[in-house]
Amino acid sequence: MARAAHQPGVCNIGPTEIRVRKMTAWLGFISTIALFIFLRVSMAPQGLFALEIFPATLLTTGWIQARSRFCIYFGIRGLFNFGGLGKSSSTETIDDAVFRAADRALALKLLARAIVLALPITAILLVIS
């Protein structure tokens, strides 16, 4: 059943994993706001606001993975999971080299997209700091 759901270069996670990616996006959002507030309250030098790139990237990475139904880490490692979270028996390895290459290409594309989306968030927070 799990093998039928995997679509190389398209989808490599199921509903349980997607929920985790949504929670990751929310964690990134909350962390971005919390860091901004902390830096403002502590009157940190403006250069430290560049640290916002890290939680902003967590936000955008989680959001992109949930939206695309594709885990970047799994794509790079040649894995997929349509079963339960945290069950190693649910995570399967992709044997076909062409399928692994398609997943790896999409994973790198999504990672680049997440970083590109995190940059303007960081820039805006730098400007308003």
PDB file of C-alpha atoms in Angstrom:
ATOM      1  CA  MET A   1       0.000   0.000   0.000  1.00  0.00           C
ATOM      2  CA  ALA A   2       2.704   2.527   0.945  1.00  0.00           C
ATOM      3  CA  ARG A   3       4.600   1.935  -2.280  1.00  0.00           C
ATOM      4  CA  ALA A   4       1.525   2.832  -4.343  1.00  0.00           C
ATOM      5  CA  ALA A   5       1.321   6.262  -2.657  1.00  0.00           C
ATOM      6  CA  HIS A   6       4.938   7.276  -3.318  1.00  0.00           C
ATOM      7  CA  GLN A   7       5.268   9.428  -6.424  1.00  0.00           C
ATOM      8  CA  PRO A   8       8.929  10.084  -7.283  1.00  0.00           C
ATOM      9  CA  GLY A   9       9.707  13.787  -7.404  1.00  0.00           C
ATOM     10  CA  VAL A  10       6.151  14.613  -6.324  1.00  0.00           C
ATOM     11  CA  CYS A  11       5.079  13.229  -2.932  1.00  0.00           C
ATOM     12  CA  ASN A  12       6.916  11.256  -0.247  1.00  0.00           C
ATOM     13  CA  ILE A  13       4.955  11.768   3.008  1.00  0.00           C
ATOM     14  CA  GLY A  14       1.476  10.959   4.214  1.00  0.00           C
ATOM     15  CA  PRO A  15      -1.027  12.758   6.470  1.00  0.00           C
ATOM     16  CA  THR A  16       0.800  12.120   9.757  1.00  0.00           C
ATOM     17  CA  GLU A  17       4.089  13.479   8.449  1.00  0.00           C
ATOM     18  CA  ILE A  18       2.290  16.445   6.852  1.00  0.00           C
ATOM     19  CA  ARG A  19       0.809  17.386  10.255  1.00  0.00           C
ATOM     20  CA  VAL A  20       4.331  17.394  11.705  1.00  0.00           C
ATOM     21  CA  ARG A  21       5.505  19.740   8.937  1.00  0.00           C
ATOM     22  CA  LYS A  22       2.586  22.086   9.708  1.00  0.00           C
ATOM     23  CA  MET A  23       3.561  22.068  13.380  1.00  0.00           C
ATOM     24  CA  THR A  24       7.145  22.813  12.325  1.00  0.00           C
ATOM     25  CA  ALA A  25       5.930  25.827  10.354  1.00  0.00           C
ATOM     26  CA  TRP A  26       3.999  27.103  13.380  1.00  0.00           C
ATOM     27  CA  LEU A  27       7.049  26.546  15.598  1.00  0.00           C
ATOM     28  CA  GLY A  28       9.132  28.561  13.133  1.00  0.00           C
ATOM     29  CA  PHE A  29       6.530  31.339  13.103  1.00  0.00           C
ATOM     30  CA  ILE A  30       6.358  31.521  16.892  1.00  0.00           C
ATOM     31  CA  SER A  31      10.164  31.350  17.166  1.00  0.00           C
ATOM     32  CA  THR A  32      10.553  34.148  14.634  1.00  0.00           C
ATOM     33  CA  ILE A  33       8.188  36.413  16.583  1.00  0.00           C
ATOM     34  CA  ALA A  34       9.681  35.449  19.962  1.00  0.00           C
ATOM     35  CA  LEU A  35      13.240  36.138  18.798  1.00  0.00           C
ATOM     36  CA  PHE A  36      12.203  39.472  17.336  1.00  0.00           C
ATOM     37  CA  ILE A  37      10.514  40.509  20.576  1.00  0.00           C
ATOM     38  CA  PHE A  38      13.486  39.330  22.633  1.00  0.00           C
ATOM     39  CA  LEU A  39      15.955  41.257  20.478  1.00  0.00           C
ATOM     40  CA  ARG A  40      13.796  44.409  20.592  1.00  0.00           C
ATOM     41  CA  VAL A  41      13.255  44.254  24.356  1.00  0.00           C
ATOM     42  CA  SER A  42      16.927  43.588  25.047  1.00  0.00           C
ATOM     43  CA  MET A  43      17.892  46.468  22.711  1.00  0.00           C
ATOM     44  CA  ALA A  44      20.254  44.176  20.817  1.00  0.00           C
ATOM     45  CA  PRO A  45      22.411  45.635  18.048  1.00  0.00           C
ATOM     46  CA  GLN A  46      20.645  45.669  14.693  1.00  0.00           C
ATOM     47  CA  GLY A  47      23.109  43.152  13.264  1.00  0.00           C
ATOM     48  CA  LEU A  48      21.816  40.466  15.627  1.00  0.00           C
ATOM     49  CA  PHE A  49      18.437  40.669  13.918  1.00  0.00           C
ATOM     50  CA  ALA A  50      20.071  38.753  11.059  1.00  0.00           C
ATOM     51  CA  LEU A  51      19.684  35.708  13.315  1.00  0.00           C
ATOM     52  CA  GLU A  52      16.022  35.791  12.297  1.00  0.00           C
ATOM     53  CA  ILE A  53      17.065  33.850   9.189  1.00  0.00           C
ATOM     54  CA  PHE A  54      17.120  30.627  11.239  1.00  0.00           C
ATOM     55  CA  PRO A  55      13.569  30.581  12.640  1.00  0.00           C
ATOM     56  CA  ALA A  56      12.294  32.137   9.397  1.00  0.00           C
ATOM     57  CA  THR A  57      13.845  29.259   7.462  1.00  0.00           C
ATOM     58  CA  LEU A  58      12.225  26.801   9.879  1.00  0.00           C
ATOM     59  CA  LEU A  59       8.893  28.508   9.181  1.00  0.00           C
ATOM     60  CA  THR A  60       9.253  28.440   5.396  1.00  0.00           C
ATOM     61  CA  THR A  61      10.696  24.920   5.295  1.00  0.00           C
ATOM     62  CA  GLY A  62       7.831  23.500   7.340  1.00  0.00           C
ATOM     63  CA  TRP A  63       5.244  25.376   5.298  1.00  0.00           C
ATOM     64  CA  ILE A  64       6.701  24.307   1.940  1.00  0.00           C
ATOM     65  CA  GLN A  65       7.009  20.667   3.003  1.00  0.00           C
ATOM     66  CA  ALA A  66       3.420  20.534   4.272  1.00  0.00           C
ATOM     67  CA  ARG A  67       2.070  22.245   1.182  1.00  0.00           C
ATOM     68  CA  SER A  68       4.016  20.087  -1.260  1.00  0.00           C
ATOM     69  CA  ARG A  69       3.516  16.825   0.716  1.00  0.00           C
ATOM     70  CA  PHE A  70       7.245  16.285   0.409  1.00  0.00           C
ATOM     71  CA  CYS A  71       9.899  15.953   3.133  1.00  0.00           C
ATOM     72  CA  ILE A  72      13.217  17.521   2.162  1.00  0.00           C
ATOM     73  CA  TYR A  73      15.243  15.241   4.446  1.00  0.00           C
ATOM     74  CA  PHE A  74      13.495  12.117   3.164  1.00  0.00           C
ATOM     75  CA  GLY A  75      14.023  13.283  -0.415  1.00  0.00           C
ATOM     76  CA  ILE A  76      17.737  13.751   0.071  1.00  0.00           C
ATOM     77  CA  ARG A  77      18.097  10.411   1.875  1.00  0.00           C
ATOM     78  CA  GLY A  78      15.938   8.438  -0.580  1.00  0.00           C
ATOM     79  CA  LEU A  79      13.158   7.638   1.878  1.00  0.00           C
ATOM     80  CA  PHE A  80       9.373   7.958   2.105  1.00  0.00           C
ATOM     81  CA  ASN A  81       6.789   7.462   4.843  1.00  0.00           C
ATOM     82  CA  PHE A  82       3.048   7.089   4.462  1.00  0.00           C
ATOM     83  CA  GLY A  83       2.590   5.224   7.740  1.00  0.00           C
ATOM     84  CA  GLY A  84       2.741   6.288  11.361  1.00  0.00           C
ATOM     85  CA  LEU A  85       5.118   8.885  12.694  1.00  0.00           C
ATOM     86  CA  GLY A  86       8.161   7.641  14.546  1.00  0.00           C
ATOM     87  CA  LYS A  87       7.741   4.076  13.347  1.00  0.00           C
ATOM     88  CA  SER A  88      10.878   3.017  11.549  1.00  0.00           C
ATOM     89  CA  SER A  89       8.880   0.209   9.975  1.00  0.00           C
ATOM     90  CA  SER A  90       6.789   2.872   8.201  1.00  0.00           C
ATOM     91  CA  THR A  91       9.769   4.622   6.641  1.00  0.00           C
ATOM     92  CA  GLU A  92      10.810   2.871   3.464  1.00  0.00           C
ATOM     93  CA  THR A  93      13.875   3.194   1.253  1.00  0.00           C
ATOM     94  CA  ILE A  94      13.592   3.969  -2.436  1.00  0.00           C
ATOM     95  CA  ASP A  95      15.476   1.319  -4.374  1.00  0.00           C
ATOM     96  CA  ASP A  96      15.221   2.761  -7.883  1.00  0.00           C
ATOM     97  CA  ALA A  97      18.090   5.182  -8.672  1.00  0.00           C
ATOM     98  CA  VAL A  98      15.950   7.226 -11.063  1.00  0.00           C
ATOM     99  CA  PHE A  99      13.257   7.658  -8.400  1.00  0.00           C
ATOM    100  CA  ARG A 100      15.888   8.636  -5.788  1.00  0.00           C
ATOM    101  CA  ALA A 101      17.336  11.208  -8.212  1.00  0.00           C
ATOM    102  CA  ALA A 102      13.883  12.702  -8.843  1.00  0.00           C
ATOM    103  CA  ASP A 103      13.225  12.976  -5.105  1.00  0.00           C
ATOM    104  CA  ARG A 104      16.668  14.461  -4.436  1.00  0.00           C
ATOM    105  CA  ALA A 105      16.193  17.077  -7.173  1.00  0.00           C
ATOM    106  CA  LEU A 106      12.833  18.151  -5.748  1.00  0.00           C
ATOM    107  CA  ALA A 107      14.241  18.202  -2.195  1.00  0.00           C
ATOM    108  CA  LEU A 108      17.038  20.576  -3.199  1.00  0.00           C
ATOM    109  CA  LYS A 109      14.602  22.759  -5.142  1.00  0.00           C
ATOM    110  CA  LEU A 110      12.266  23.010  -2.133  1.00  0.00           C
ATOM    111  CA  LEU A 111      15.161  23.768   0.226  1.00  0.00           C
ATOM    112  CA  ALA A 112      16.349  26.578  -2.045  1.00  0.00           C
ATOM    113  CA  ARG A 113      12.790  27.921  -2.249  1.00  0.00           C
ATOM    114  CA  ALA A 114      12.475  27.885   1.556  1.00  0.00           C
ATOM    115  CA  ILE A 115      15.704  29.850   1.965  1.00  0.00           C
ATOM    116  CA  VAL A 116      14.686  32.349  -0.722  1.00  0.00           C
ATOM    117  CA  LEU A 117      11.360  32.898   1.074  1.00  0.00           C
ATOM    118  CA  ALA A 118      13.080  33.294   4.450  1.00  0.00           C
ATOM    119  CA  LEU A 119      15.356  36.076   3.170  1.00  0.00           C
ATOM    120  CA  PRO A 120      12.657  38.754   2.706  1.00  0.00           C
ATOM    121  CA  ILE A 121      11.125  37.858   6.069  1.00  0.00           C
ATOM    122  CA  THR A 122      14.526  38.431   7.658  1.00  0.00           C
ATOM    123  CA  ALA A 123      15.071  41.629   5.654  1.00  0.00           C
ATOM    124  CA  ILE A 124      11.723  43.060   6.743  1.00  0.00           C
ATOM    125  CA  LEU A 125      12.485  42.287  10.388  1.00  0.00           C
ATOM    126  CA  LEU A 126      15.913  43.923  10.001  1.00  0.00           C
ATOM    127  CA  VAL A 127      14.355  47.065   8.550  1.00  0.00           C
ATOM    128  CA  ILE A 128      11.708  47.438  11.257  1.00  0.00           C
ATOM    129  CA  SER A 129      14.133  46.631  14.095  1.00  0.00           C
TER     130      SER A 129
END
